[in-house]
Amino acid sequence: MDSVVSDAAASHGYGVTPFVDVETDDDLRSWQTDRTRAPIATKIVVAGGFGVGKTTLVGTVSEIEPLQTEALMTEASEQVDDLSGTPEKVTTTVAMDYGRITLDDDLVLYLFGTPGQERFWFMWDDLVRGAIGAVVLADTRRLKDSFPALDYFESCGLPYVVAVNHFDDSELFEPEDVREALSVPRRIPVMIMDARRKISVIETLLSLVGHALDETPE
């Protein structure tokens, strides 16, 4: 059993079936071989500012080869994209990121990462359609970049959690400090995580699923 998934899911009360990177006939799950057993297919959106780690998060946990629409940044984009917090960044998402993770025989999460730049926000309405909730990634070095996503999900009523992606060269803050800085309502979970660590991402996703169920139990 994949210890990363089992540890995180067990702490949230989920039973877990291991996932594998390459699916063979012997590795197929019951819902893939028995058409009478349809899994709960759950769509989750990963949003946030430019360069905050959305593509990394999806790629970290996806059990399939993630779909990424990364394009090389050009000199033209330097005039509109703030690279001061991410000077090493050379690519950007121009449509979406897509991945999948199975947490149980009957629970499959489909992850859709949104583009962060303002010029691509027109796609958000299509990407969030049918989602049960969203993870809003934040970077404490650029908290103001989180406000558009927070405002969007508050206005459309979609359940969301705030996850601070802690970078090695950034100061570590307590979740409540971040909540106050972003004026996040008390009902919204706020957590510190690392988009490069599978266990950290899974805990964030499970927190969102639990919060979405509390907000919309039906």
One Martini backbone bead per residue (centre of mass of N, CA, C, O) as a GRO file, in nm:
protein
  218
    1MET     BB    1   0.097   0.035   0.021
    2ASP     BB    2   0.061   0.363  -0.003
    3SER     BB    3   0.171   0.550   0.258
    4VAL     BB    4   0.090   0.834   0.185
    5VAL     BB    5  -0.215   0.788   0.142
    6SER     BB    6  -0.287   0.626   0.398
    7ASP     BB    7  -0.209   0.836   0.612
    8ALA     BB    8  -0.391   1.069   0.519
    9ALA     BB    9  -0.668   0.920   0.497
   10ALA     BB   10  -0.684   0.800   0.782
   11SER     BB   11  -0.696   1.083   0.928
   12HIS     BB   12  -0.994   1.124   0.759
   13GLY     BB   13  -1.153   0.833   0.731
   14TYR     BB   14  -1.022   0.676   0.492
   15GLY     BB   15  -1.019   0.442   0.266
   16VAL     BB   16  -0.749   0.263   0.085
   17THR     BB   17  -0.632   0.236  -0.242
   18PRO     BB   18  -0.382   0.180  -0.428
   19PHE     BB   19  -0.170   0.348  -0.646
   20VAL     BB   20  -0.044   0.366  -0.981
   21ASP     BB   21   0.148   0.462  -1.254
   22VAL     BB   22   0.097   0.176  -1.396
   23GLU     BB   23  -0.148   0.021  -1.583
   24THR     BB   24  -0.269  -0.300  -1.545
   25ASP     BB   25  -0.464  -0.570  -1.530
   26ASP     BB   26  -0.382  -0.622  -1.222
   27ASP     BB   27  -0.432  -0.298  -1.134
   28LEU     BB   28  -0.714  -0.278  -1.169
   29ARG     BB   29  -1.002  -0.155  -1.072
   30SER     BB   30  -1.326  -0.217  -1.012
   31TRP     BB   31  -1.432   0.043  -1.180
   32GLN     BB   32  -1.269  -0.062  -1.449
   33THR     BB   33  -1.422  -0.366  -1.474
   34ASP     BB   34  -1.701  -0.269  -1.333
   35ARG     BB   35  -1.981  -0.107  -1.466
   36THR     BB   36  -2.162  -0.116  -1.191
   37ARG     BB   37  -1.905   0.054  -1.060
   38ALA     BB   38  -1.929   0.373  -0.991
   39PRO     BB   39  -1.755   0.631  -0.920
   40ILE     BB   40  -1.670   0.913  -0.747
   41ALA     BB   41  -1.658   1.200  -0.937
   42THR     BB   42  -1.424   1.460  -0.853
   43LYS     BB   43  -1.405   1.808  -0.881
   44ILE     BB   44  -1.102   2.012  -0.873
   45VAL     BB   45  -0.974   2.331  -0.800
   46VAL     BB   46  -0.669   2.513  -0.886
   47ALA     BB   47  -0.574   2.821  -0.744
   48GLY     BB   48  -0.408   3.139  -0.823
   49GLY     BB   49  -0.135   3.284  -0.870
   50PHE     BB   50   0.146   3.354  -1.016
   51GLY     BB   51   0.376   3.107  -0.936
   52VAL     BB   52   0.248   2.925  -0.675
   53GLY     BB   53   0.205   2.588  -0.765
   54LYS     BB   54  -0.015   2.437  -0.940
   55THR     BB   55   0.145   2.246  -1.125
   56THR     BB   56   0.294   2.102  -0.899
   57LEU     BB   57   0.055   1.985  -0.747
   58VAL     BB   58  -0.063   1.809  -0.970
   59GLY     BB   59   0.203   1.647  -1.034
   60THR     BB   60   0.253   1.518  -0.749
   61VAL     BB   61  -0.040   1.333  -0.743
   62SER     BB   62  -0.060   1.220  -1.013
   63GLU     BB   63  -0.131   0.894  -1.160
   64ILE     BB   64  -0.100   1.047  -1.415
   65GLU     BB   65  -0.019   1.206  -1.683
   66PRO     BB   66  -0.007   1.525  -1.687
   67LEU     BB   67  -0.178   1.796  -1.804
   68GLN     BB   68   0.011   2.051  -1.977
   69THR     BB   69   0.007   2.422  -2.058
   70GLU     BB   70   0.309   2.500  -2.126
   71ALA     BB   71   0.487   2.809  -2.178
   72LEU     BB   72   0.709   3.009  -2.291
   73MET     BB   73   0.852   3.288  -2.197
   74THR     BB   74   0.850   3.618  -2.300
   75GLU     BB   75   0.924   3.944  -2.343
   76ALA     BB   76   0.627   4.036  -2.341
   77SER     BB   77   0.553   3.911  -2.051
   78GLU     BB   78   0.742   4.096  -1.875
   79GLN     BB   79   0.528   4.341  -1.874
   80VAL     BB   80   0.290   4.155  -1.697
   81ASP     BB   81   0.484   3.964  -1.534
   82ASP     BB   82   0.571   3.897  -1.206
   83LEU     BB   83   0.920   3.792  -1.122
   84SER     BB   84   1.023   3.869  -0.833
   85GLY     BB   85   0.934   3.587  -0.683
   86THR     BB   86   1.013   3.418  -0.979
   87PRO     BB   87   1.302   3.431  -1.149
   88GLU     BB   88   1.315   3.113  -1.257
   89LYS     BB   89   1.078   3.144  -1.438
   90VAL     BB   90   0.994   3.010  -1.790
   91THR     BB   91   0.694   2.925  -1.744
   92THR     BB   92   0.335   2.897  -1.843
   93THR     BB   93  -0.001   2.883  -1.799
   94VAL     BB   94  -0.257   2.889  -2.077
   95ALA     BB   95  -0.501   2.696  -1.950
   96MET     BB   96  -0.423   2.399  -1.801
   97ASP     BB   97  -0.441   2.157  -1.549
   98TYR     BB   98  -0.423   1.784  -1.534
   99GLY     BB   99  -0.550   1.535  -1.295
  100ARG     BB  100  -0.526   1.215  -1.101
  101ILE     BB  101  -0.681   1.072  -0.795
  102THR     BB  102  -0.694   0.781  -0.588
  103LEU     BB  103  -0.850   0.721  -0.259
  104ASP     BB  104  -1.066   0.508  -0.364
  105ASP     BB  105  -1.274   0.291  -0.510
  106ASP     BB  106  -1.507   0.551  -0.478
  107LEU     BB  107  -1.262   0.785  -0.509
  108VAL     BB  108  -1.219   1.044  -0.751
  109LEU     BB  109  -0.982   1.292  -0.841
  110TYR     BB  110  -1.014   1.590  -1.035
  111LEU     BB  111  -0.764   1.810  -1.156
  112PHE     BB  112  -0.781   2.178  -1.196
  113GLY     BB  113  -0.569   2.414  -1.327
  114THR     BB  114  -0.532   2.746  -1.325
  115PRO     BB  115  -0.464   3.030  -1.455
  116GLY     BB  116  -0.306   3.329  -1.317
  117GLN     BB  117  -0.349   3.531  -1.524
  118GLU     BB  118  -0.562   3.780  -1.610
  119ARG     BB  119  -0.586   3.708  -1.927
  120PHE     BB  120  -0.716   3.403  -1.826
  121TRP     BB  121  -0.990   3.439  -1.653
  122PHE     BB  122  -1.215   3.365  -1.867
  123MET     BB  123  -1.183   3.039  -1.801
  124TRP     BB  124  -1.299   2.982  -1.514
  125ASP     BB  125  -1.599   2.916  -1.559
  126ASP     BB  126  -1.538   2.646  -1.708
  127LEU     BB  127  -1.349   2.504  -1.494
  128VAL     BB  128  -1.570   2.512  -1.242
  129ARG     BB  129  -1.765   2.339  -1.371
  130GLY     BB  130  -1.867   2.084  -1.139
  131ALA     BB  131  -1.735   2.163  -0.886
  132ILE     BB  132  -1.691   2.121  -0.528
  133GLY     BB  133  -1.405   2.280  -0.528
  134ALA     BB  134  -1.122   2.478  -0.387
  135VAL     BB  135  -0.778   2.562  -0.421
  136VAL     BB  136  -0.602   2.827  -0.264
  137LEU     BB  137  -0.307   2.949  -0.350
  138ALA     BB  138  -0.030   3.076  -0.150
  139ASP     BB  139   0.206   3.354  -0.113
  140THR     BB  140   0.361   3.540   0.131
  141ARG     BB  141   0.517   3.733  -0.079
  142ARG     BB  142   0.210   3.739  -0.253
  143LEU     BB  143  -0.087   3.785  -0.131
  144LYS     BB  144  -0.240   3.972  -0.337
  145ASP     BB  145  -0.269   3.735  -0.557
  146SER     BB  146  -0.525   3.595  -0.400
  147PHE     BB  147  -0.780   3.780  -0.423
  148PRO     BB  148  -0.919   3.699  -0.690
  149ALA     BB  149  -0.987   3.406  -0.602
  150LEU     BB  150  -1.140   3.469  -0.345
  151ASP     BB  151  -1.358   3.648  -0.476
  152TYR     BB  152  -1.467   3.441  -0.675
  153PHE     BB  153  -1.561   3.212  -0.469
  154GLU     BB  154  -1.740   3.391  -0.300
  155SER     BB  155  -1.934   3.487  -0.532
  156CYS     BB  156  -2.009   3.175  -0.634
  157GLY     BB  157  -2.009   2.965  -0.373
  158LEU     BB  158  -1.750   2.800  -0.364
  159PRO     BB  159  -1.584   2.586  -0.206
  160TYR     BB  160  -1.288   2.658   0.007
  161VAL     BB  161  -0.933   2.662   0.042
  162VAL     BB  162  -0.632   2.762   0.212
  163ALA     BB  163  -0.295   2.729   0.067
  164VAL     BB  164   0.026   2.755   0.178
  165ASN     BB  165   0.309   2.775  -0.017
  166HIS     BB  166   0.610   2.676   0.108
  167PHE     BB  167   0.903   2.833   0.070
  168ASP     BB  168   1.235   2.822   0.142
  169ASP     BB  169   1.262   3.164   0.117
  170SER     BB  170   1.026   3.184   0.322
  171GLU     BB  171   0.827   3.282   0.562
  172LEU     BB  172   0.686   3.136   0.846
  173PHE     BB  173   0.342   3.108   0.903
  174GLU     BB  174   0.055   3.118   1.053
  175PRO     BB  175  -0.262   3.055   0.966
  176GLU     BB  176  -0.391   3.298   1.127
  177ASP     BB  177  -0.220   3.516   0.991
  178VAL     BB  178  -0.327   3.465   0.707
  179ARG     BB  179  -0.624   3.507   0.761
  180GLU     BB  180  -0.595   3.805   0.844
  181ALA     BB  181  -0.452   3.913   0.584
  182LEU     BB  182  -0.705   3.791   0.393
  183SER     BB  183  -0.987   3.782   0.525
  184VAL     BB  184  -1.075   3.497   0.623
  185PRO     BB  185  -1.310   3.313   0.709
  186ARG     BB  186  -1.365   3.089   0.966
  187ARG     BB  187  -1.490   2.852   0.782
  188ILE     BB  188  -1.210   2.854   0.645
  189PRO     BB  189  -0.957   2.670   0.565
  190VAL     BB  190  -0.614   2.696   0.688
  191MET     BB  191  -0.288   2.615   0.538
  192ILE     BB  192   0.024   2.453   0.543
  193MET     BB  193   0.228   2.377   0.250
  194ASP     BB  194   0.375   2.139  -0.001
  195ALA     BB  195   0.367   2.092  -0.345
  196ARG     BB  196   0.611   1.862  -0.344
  197ARG     BB  197   0.435   1.698  -0.132
  198LYS     BB  198   0.217   1.446  -0.126
  199ILE     BB  199   0.107   1.446   0.164
  200SER     BB  200   0.034   1.750   0.165
  201VAL     BB  201  -0.166   1.750  -0.071
  202ILE     BB  202  -0.364   1.536   0.033
  203GLU     BB  203  -0.448   1.687   0.288
  204THR     BB  204  -0.570   1.924   0.133
  205LEU     BB  205  -0.784   1.767  -0.031
  206LEU     BB  206  -0.930   1.644   0.215
  207SER     BB  207  -1.011   1.912   0.338
  208LEU     BB  208  -1.190   1.999   0.104
  209VAL     BB  209  -1.388   1.766   0.099
  210GLY     BB  210  -1.490   1.809   0.387
  211HIS     BB  211  -1.583   2.104   0.347
  212ALA     BB  212  -1.782   2.051   0.113
  213LEU     BB  213  -1.968   1.862   0.277
  214ASP     BB  214  -2.044   2.077   0.490
  215GLU     BB  215  -2.161   2.291   0.284
  216THR     BB  216  -2.275   2.034   0.079
  217PRO     BB  217  -2.425   1.749   0.185
  218GLU     BB  218  -2.605   1.670  -0.076
   0.00000   0.00000   0.00000
